[in-house]
Short mmCIF file of C-alpha atoms in Angstrom, two decimals:
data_model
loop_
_atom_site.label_atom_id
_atom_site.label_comp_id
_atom_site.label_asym_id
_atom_site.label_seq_id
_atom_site.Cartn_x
_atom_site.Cartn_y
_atom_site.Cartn_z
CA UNK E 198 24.65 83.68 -214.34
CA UNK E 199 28.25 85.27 -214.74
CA UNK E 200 28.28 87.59 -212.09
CA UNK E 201 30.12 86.22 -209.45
CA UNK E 202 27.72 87.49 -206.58
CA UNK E 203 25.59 84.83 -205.29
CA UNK E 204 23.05 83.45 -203.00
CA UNK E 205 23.07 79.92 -201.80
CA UNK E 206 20.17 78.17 -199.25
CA UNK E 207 20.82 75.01 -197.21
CA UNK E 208 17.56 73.27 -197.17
CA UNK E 209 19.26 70.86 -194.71
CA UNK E 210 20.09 73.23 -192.16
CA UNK E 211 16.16 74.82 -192.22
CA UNK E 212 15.00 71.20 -190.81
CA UNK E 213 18.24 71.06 -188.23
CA UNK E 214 16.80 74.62 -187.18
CA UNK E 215 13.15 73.47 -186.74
CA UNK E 216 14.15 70.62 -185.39
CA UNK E 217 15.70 72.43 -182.36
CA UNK E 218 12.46 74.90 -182.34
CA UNK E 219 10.41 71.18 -181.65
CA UNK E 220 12.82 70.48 -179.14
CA UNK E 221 12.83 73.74 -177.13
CA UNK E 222 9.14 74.34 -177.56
CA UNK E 223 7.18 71.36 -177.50
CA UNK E 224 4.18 71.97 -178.73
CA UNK E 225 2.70 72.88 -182.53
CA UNK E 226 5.19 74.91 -184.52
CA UNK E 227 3.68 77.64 -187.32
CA UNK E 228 6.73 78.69 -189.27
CA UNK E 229 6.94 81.92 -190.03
CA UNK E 230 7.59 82.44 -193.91
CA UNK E 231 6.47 85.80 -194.59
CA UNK E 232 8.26 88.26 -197.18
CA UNK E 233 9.53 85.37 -199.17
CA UNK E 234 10.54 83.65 -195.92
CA UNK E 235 12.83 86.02 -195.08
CA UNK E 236 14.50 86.50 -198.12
CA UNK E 237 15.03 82.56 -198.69
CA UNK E 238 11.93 81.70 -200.78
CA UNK E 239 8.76 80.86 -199.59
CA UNK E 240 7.71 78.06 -201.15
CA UNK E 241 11.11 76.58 -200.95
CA UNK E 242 11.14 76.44 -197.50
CA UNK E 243 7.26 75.79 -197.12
CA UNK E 244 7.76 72.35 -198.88
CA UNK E 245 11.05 71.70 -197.02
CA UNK E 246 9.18 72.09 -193.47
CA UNK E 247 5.96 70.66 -194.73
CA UNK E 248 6.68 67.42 -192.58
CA UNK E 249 7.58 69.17 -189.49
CA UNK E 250 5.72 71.56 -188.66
CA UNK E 251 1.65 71.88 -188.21
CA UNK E 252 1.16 75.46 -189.98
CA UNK E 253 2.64 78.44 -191.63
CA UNK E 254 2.29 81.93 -191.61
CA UNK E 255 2.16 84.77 -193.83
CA UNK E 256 1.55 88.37 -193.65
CA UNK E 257 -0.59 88.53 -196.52
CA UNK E 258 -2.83 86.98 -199.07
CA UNK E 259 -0.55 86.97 -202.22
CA UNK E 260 1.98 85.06 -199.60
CA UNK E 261 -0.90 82.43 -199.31
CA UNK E 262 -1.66 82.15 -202.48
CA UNK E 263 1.35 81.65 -203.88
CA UNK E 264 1.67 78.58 -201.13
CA UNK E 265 -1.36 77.14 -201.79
CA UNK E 266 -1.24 77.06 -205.23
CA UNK E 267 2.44 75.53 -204.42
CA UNK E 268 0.65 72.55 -203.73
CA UNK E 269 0.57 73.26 -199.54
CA UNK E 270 -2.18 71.79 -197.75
CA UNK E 271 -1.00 73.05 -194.16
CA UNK E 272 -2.92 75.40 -192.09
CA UNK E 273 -1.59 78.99 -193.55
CA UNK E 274 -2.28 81.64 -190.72
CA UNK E 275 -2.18 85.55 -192.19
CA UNK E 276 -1.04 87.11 -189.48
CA UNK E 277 -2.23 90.95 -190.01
CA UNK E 278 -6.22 89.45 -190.84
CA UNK E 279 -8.01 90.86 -193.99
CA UNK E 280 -7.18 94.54 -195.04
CA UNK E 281 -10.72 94.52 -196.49
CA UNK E 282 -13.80 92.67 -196.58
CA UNK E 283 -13.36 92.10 -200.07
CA UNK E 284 -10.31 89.43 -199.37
CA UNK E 285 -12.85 87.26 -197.47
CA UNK E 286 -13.82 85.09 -200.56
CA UNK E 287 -10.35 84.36 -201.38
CA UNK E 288 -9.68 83.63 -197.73
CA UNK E 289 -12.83 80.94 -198.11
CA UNK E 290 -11.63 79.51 -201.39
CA UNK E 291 -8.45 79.03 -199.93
CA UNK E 292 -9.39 77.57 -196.62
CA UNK E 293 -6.24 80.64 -195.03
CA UNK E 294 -7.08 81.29 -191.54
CA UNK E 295 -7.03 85.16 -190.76
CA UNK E 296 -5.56 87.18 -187.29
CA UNK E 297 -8.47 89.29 -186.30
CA UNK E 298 -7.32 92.19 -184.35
CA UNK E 299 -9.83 95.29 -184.75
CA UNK E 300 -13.86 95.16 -184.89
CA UNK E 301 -14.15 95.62 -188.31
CA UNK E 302 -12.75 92.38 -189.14
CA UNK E 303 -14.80 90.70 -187.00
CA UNK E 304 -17.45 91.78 -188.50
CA UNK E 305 -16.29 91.31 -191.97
CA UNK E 306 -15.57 87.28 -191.40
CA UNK E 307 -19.03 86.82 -188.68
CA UNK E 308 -21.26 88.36 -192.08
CA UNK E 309 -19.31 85.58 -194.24
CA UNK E 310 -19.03 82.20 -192.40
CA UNK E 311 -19.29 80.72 -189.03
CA UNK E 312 -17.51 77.40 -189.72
CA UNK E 313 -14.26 78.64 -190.66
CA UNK E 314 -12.39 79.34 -187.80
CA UNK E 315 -9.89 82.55 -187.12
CA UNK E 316 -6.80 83.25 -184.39
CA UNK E 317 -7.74 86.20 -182.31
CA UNK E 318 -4.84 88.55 -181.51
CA UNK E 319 -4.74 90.13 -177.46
CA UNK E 320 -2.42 93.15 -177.35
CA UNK E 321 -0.53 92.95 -174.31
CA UNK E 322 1.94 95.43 -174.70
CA UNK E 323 3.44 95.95 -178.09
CA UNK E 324 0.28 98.18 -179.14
CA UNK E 325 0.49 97.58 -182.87
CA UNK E 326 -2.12 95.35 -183.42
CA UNK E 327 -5.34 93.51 -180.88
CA UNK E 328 -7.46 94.23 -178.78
CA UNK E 329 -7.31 95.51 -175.27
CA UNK E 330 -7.59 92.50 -172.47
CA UNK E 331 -11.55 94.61 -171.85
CA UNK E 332 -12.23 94.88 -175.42
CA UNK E 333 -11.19 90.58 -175.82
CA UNK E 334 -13.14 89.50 -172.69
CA UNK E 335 -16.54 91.55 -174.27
CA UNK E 336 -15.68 89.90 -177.83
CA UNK E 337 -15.48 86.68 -176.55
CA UNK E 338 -18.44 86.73 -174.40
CA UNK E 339 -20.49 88.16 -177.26
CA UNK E 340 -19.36 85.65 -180.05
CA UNK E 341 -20.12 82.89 -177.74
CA UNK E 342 -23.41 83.89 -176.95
CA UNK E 343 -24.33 84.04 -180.47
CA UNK E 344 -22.43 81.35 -181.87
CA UNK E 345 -20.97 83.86 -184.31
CA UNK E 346 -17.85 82.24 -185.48
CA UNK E 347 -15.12 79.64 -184.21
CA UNK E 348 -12.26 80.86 -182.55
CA UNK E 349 -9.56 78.63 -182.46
CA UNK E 350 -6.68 80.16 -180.86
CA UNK E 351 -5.67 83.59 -179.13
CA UNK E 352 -2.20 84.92 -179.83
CA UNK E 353 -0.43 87.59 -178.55
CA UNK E 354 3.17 89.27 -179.96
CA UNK E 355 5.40 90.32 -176.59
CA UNK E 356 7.11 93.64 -177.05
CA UNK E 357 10.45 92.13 -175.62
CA UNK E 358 10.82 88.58 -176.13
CA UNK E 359 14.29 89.14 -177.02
CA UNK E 360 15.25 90.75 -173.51
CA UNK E 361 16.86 88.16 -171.03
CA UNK E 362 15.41 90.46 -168.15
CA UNK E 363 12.24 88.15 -167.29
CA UNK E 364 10.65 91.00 -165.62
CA UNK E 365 10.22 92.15 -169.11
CA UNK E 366 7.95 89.88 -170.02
CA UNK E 367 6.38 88.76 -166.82
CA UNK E 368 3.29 91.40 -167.13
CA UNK E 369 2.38 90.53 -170.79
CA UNK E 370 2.40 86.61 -169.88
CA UNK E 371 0.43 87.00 -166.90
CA UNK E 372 -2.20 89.24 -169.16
CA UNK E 373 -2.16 86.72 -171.39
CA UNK E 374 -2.76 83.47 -169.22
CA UNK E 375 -5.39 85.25 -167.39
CA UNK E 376 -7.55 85.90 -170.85
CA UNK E 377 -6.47 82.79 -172.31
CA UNK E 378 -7.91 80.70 -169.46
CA UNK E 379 -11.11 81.92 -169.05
CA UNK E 380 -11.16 81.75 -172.70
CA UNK E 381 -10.33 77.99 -172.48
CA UNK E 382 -8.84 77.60 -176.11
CA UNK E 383 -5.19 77.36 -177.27
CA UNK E 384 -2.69 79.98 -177.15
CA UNK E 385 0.25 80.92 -179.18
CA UNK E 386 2.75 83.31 -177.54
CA UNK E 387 6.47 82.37 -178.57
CA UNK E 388 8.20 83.78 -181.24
CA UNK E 389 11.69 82.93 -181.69
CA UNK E 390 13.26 85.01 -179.11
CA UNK E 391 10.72 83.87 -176.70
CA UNK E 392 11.31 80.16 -177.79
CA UNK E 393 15.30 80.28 -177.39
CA UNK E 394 15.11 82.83 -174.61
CA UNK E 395 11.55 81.58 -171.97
CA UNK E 396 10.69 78.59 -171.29
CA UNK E 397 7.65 79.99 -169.36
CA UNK E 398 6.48 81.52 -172.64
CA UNK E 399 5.78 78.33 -174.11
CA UNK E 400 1.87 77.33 -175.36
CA UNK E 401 0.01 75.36 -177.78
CA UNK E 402 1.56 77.50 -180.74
CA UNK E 403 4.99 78.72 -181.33
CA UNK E 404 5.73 80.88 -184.13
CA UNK E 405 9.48 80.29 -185.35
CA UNK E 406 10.91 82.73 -187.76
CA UNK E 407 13.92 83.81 -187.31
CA UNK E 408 15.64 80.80 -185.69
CA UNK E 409 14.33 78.97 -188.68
CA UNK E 410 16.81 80.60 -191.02
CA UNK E 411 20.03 80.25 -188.41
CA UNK E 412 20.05 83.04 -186.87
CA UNK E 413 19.77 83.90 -182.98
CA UNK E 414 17.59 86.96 -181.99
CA UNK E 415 20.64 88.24 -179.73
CA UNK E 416 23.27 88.01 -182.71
CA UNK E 417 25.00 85.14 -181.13
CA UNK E 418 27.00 83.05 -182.88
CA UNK E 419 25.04 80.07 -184.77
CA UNK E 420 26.86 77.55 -183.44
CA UNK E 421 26.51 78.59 -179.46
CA UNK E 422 23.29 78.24 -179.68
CA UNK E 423 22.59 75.12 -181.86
CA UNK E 424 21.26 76.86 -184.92
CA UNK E 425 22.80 76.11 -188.20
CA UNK E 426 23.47 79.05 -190.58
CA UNK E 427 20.91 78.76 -193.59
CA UNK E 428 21.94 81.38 -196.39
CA UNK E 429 25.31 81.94 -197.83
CA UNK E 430 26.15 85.09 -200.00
CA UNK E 431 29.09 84.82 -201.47
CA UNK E 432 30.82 86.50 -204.25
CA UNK E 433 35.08 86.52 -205.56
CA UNK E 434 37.83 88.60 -205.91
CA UNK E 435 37.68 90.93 -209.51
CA UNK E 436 40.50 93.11 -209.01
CA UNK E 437 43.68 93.36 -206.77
CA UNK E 438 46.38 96.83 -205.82
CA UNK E 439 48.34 98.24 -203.99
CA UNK E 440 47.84 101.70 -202.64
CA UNK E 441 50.44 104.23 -200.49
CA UNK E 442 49.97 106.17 -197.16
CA UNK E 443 47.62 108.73 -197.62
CA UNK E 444 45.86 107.45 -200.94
CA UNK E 445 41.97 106.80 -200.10
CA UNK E 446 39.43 104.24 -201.45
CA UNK E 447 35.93 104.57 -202.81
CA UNK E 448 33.51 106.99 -202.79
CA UNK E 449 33.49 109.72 -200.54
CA UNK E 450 36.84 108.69 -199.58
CA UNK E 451 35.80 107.11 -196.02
CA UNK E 452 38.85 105.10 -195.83
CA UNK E 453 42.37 106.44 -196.32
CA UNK E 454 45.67 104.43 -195.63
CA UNK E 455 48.04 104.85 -192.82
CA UNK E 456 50.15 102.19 -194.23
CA UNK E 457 51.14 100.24 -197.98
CA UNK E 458 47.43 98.61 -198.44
CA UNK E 459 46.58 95.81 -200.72
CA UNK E 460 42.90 96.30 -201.92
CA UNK E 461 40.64 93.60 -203.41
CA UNK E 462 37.57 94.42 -205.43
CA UNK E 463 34.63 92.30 -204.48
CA UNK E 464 31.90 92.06 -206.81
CA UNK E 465 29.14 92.67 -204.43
CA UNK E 466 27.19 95.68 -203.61
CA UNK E 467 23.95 97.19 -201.86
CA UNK E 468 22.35 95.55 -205.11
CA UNK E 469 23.18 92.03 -204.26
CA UNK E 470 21.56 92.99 -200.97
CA UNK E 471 24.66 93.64 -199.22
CA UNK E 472 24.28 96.59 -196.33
CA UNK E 473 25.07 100.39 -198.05
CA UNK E 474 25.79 101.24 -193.87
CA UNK E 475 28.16 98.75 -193.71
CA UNK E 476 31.44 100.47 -191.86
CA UNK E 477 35.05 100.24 -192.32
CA UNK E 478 36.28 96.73 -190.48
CA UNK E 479 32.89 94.89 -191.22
CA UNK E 480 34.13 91.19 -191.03
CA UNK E 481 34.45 88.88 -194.73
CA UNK E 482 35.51 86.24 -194.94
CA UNK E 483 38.26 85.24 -197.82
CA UNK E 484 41.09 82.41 -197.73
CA UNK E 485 40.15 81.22 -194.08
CA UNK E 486 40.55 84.40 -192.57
CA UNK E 487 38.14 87.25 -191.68
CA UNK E 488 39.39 90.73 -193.48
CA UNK E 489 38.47 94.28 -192.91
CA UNK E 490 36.23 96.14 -195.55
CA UNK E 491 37.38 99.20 -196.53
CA UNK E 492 35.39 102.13 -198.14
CA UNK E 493 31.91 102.78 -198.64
CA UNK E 494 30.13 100.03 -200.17
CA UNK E 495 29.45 100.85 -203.84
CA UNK E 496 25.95 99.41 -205.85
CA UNK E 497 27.98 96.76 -207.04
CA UNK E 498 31.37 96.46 -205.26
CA UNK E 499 32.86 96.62 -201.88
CA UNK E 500 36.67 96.92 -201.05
CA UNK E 501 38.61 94.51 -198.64
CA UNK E 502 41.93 95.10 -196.83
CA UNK E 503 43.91 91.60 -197.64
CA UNK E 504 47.68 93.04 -197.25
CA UNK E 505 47.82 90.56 -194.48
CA UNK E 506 46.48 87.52 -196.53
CA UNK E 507 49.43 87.11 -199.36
CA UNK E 508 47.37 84.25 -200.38
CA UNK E 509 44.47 86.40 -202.01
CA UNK E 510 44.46 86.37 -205.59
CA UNK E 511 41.86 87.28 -208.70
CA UNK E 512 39.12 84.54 -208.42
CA UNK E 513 39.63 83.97 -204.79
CA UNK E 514 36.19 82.86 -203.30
CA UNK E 515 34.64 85.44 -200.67
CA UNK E 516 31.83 84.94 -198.11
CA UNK E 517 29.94 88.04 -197.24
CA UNK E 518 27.79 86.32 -194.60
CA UNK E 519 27.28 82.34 -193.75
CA UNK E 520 29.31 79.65 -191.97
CA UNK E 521 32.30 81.49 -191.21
CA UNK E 522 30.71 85.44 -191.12
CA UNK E 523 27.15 85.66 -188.71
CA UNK E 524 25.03 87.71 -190.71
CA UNK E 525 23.48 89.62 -187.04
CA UNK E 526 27.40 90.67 -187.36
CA UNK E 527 27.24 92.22 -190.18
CA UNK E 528 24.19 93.87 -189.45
CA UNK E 529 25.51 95.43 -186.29
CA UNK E 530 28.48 97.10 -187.78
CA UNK E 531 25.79 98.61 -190.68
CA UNK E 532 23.54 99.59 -187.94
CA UNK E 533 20.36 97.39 -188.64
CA UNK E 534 19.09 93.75 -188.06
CA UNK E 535 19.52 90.70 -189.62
CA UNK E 536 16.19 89.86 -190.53
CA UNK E 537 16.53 93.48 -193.06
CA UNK E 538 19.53 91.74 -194.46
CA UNK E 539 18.09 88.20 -195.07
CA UNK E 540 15.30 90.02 -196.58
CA UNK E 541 16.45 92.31 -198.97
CA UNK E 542 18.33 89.36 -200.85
CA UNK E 543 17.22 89.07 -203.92
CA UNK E 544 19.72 87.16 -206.34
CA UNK E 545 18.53 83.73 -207.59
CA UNK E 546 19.26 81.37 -205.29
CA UNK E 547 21.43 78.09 -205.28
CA UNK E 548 19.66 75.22 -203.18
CA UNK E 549 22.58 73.22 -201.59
CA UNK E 550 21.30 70.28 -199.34
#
């Protein structure tokens, strides 16, 4: 590739991560790798985990697929179940484990096999997928009576893992132990807010997504919190001027200068992945110092204020998000997340490790 604009993974720095999600949680570890593992490839990071952790999970069946035809041999947990009973053979061939959360799946995997054995999701709270703590306690009764199929683990997903009020998540726990122990099978609550953030939160499962890739559900810095930043996009410097008080830069003209301004061009845009919302004064990173972007990002540029940086020249190396520039920072001054960054990526990467 010529273009400048470019995305670089260090594998290294996804074991560091998981590593830390072993030592804060204990117990079995599914990583999360859905939608191309947030952005950073799936089956990149699938075989770069495959020693350290005891599952993975997808969202779908072309995710699973795709990883077991990879060559992975792991556990691979879909975490939304079956949209149809006409998955359920793959599912079989495959040997994927499915999420039931409504009736109909039940039904769908009891008519198929009772040997292979599913997670069953409790909703205690978040009300976007399970079953109600009456409607889990009937299921469970029922399937054990008739030795319909094996159910392996429950799971729940807590609607505010990431809050550091523990009243917060006191109620859905509490649900959750009390269905989970007369169940008498293992339980997966912790995602990675709840592994960083709850120590009481912790089961036989943790789910680490997030945390896997460097980043810290509350936008913290990396380093405070012992993660290690995963991705890198970076780009260069394509053009340099200077513009006078008054004169304005890019489209719509959202930035104007109260003072001599020297502009660099960046090539990177909303089609390297790079946030459309991103403000005036959204941090990047060029010559050891974080600069001010100026103007509305563009498809395929973005403008930088460098009149303090003399140093900047055509060529000079930019980072849009990595080491030096958190990525949940970025996201905050374009109004969104980090995990919608990481995943809308989509420039071949480079694998540094």
């Amino acid at each position: 590739m010529t273009r400048p604009a470019k995305i670089s993974i260090n594998s290294n720095n996804i074991i560091q991560n998981c590593k830390l999600a072993r030592q804060l949680h204990g117990g079995k570890l599914l990583a999360v790798v859905k939608a191309n593992a947030y952005g950073h490839g799936d089956l990149l990071v699938a075989r770069q985990l495959a020693e350290y952790v005891e599952g993975f999970a997808v969202a779908c069946l072309e995710e699973a697929v795709v990883l077991r035809e990879g060559g992975i041999t792991h556990p691979i947990v879909l975490l939304e179940g079956p949209f149809s009973a006409l998955e359920i053979p793959d599912y079989l061939h495959y040997q994927l484990t499915p999420v039931i959360h409504h009736i109909d799946q039940y039904a769908w995997w009891s008519e198929a096999t009772s040997s292979q054995g599913i997670w069953l999701k409790f909703d205690t709270g978040m009300h976007r997928l399970g079953f109600q703590e009456k409607e889990i306690n009937e299921l469970f009764r029922n399937n054990k009576a008739q030795n319909s199929i094996r159910i392996d683990v429950l799971m729940t997903h807590f609607a505010n893992a990431d809050s550091i009020d523990p009243q917060l998540v006191h109620l859905p726990m509490e649900r959750f132990k009390r269905v989970l122990s007369e169940m008498g099978i293992e339980g997966s609550i912790a995602n990675s807010a709840a592994i960083m953030l709850h120590s009481q939160l912790r089961s036989n499962w943790a789910r680490p997504g997030l945390m896997l890739y460097g980043v810290d559900p509350l936008g913290r810095a990396a380093s405070e919190v012992g993660l290690k930043p995963v991705m890198k996009l970076t780009s260069e410097v394509i053009a340099l001027r200077w513009i006078d008080v008054g004169e304005s830069v890019g489209y719509g003209s959202t930035f104007t200068a109260s003072q001599p301004t020297r502009v660099a061009t960046i090539a990177c845009g909303y089609a390297d992945g790079y946030p459309r919302t991103a403000k005036n004064g959204t941090p990047v990173w060029i010559n050891g110092k974080k600069l001010p972007l100026i103007g509305r990002v563009s498809m395929d540029m973005i403008t930088v204020d460098v009149t303090q940086q003399a140093d900047v020249q055509l060529g000079s190396q930019v980072e849009l998000w990595g080491d030096n520039i958190n990525v949940a920072e970025v996201a905050h001054c374009s109004g969104t997340l980090a995990y919608e960054l990481l995943c809308h990526t989509h420039r071949p990467a480079r694998i540094n490790s």
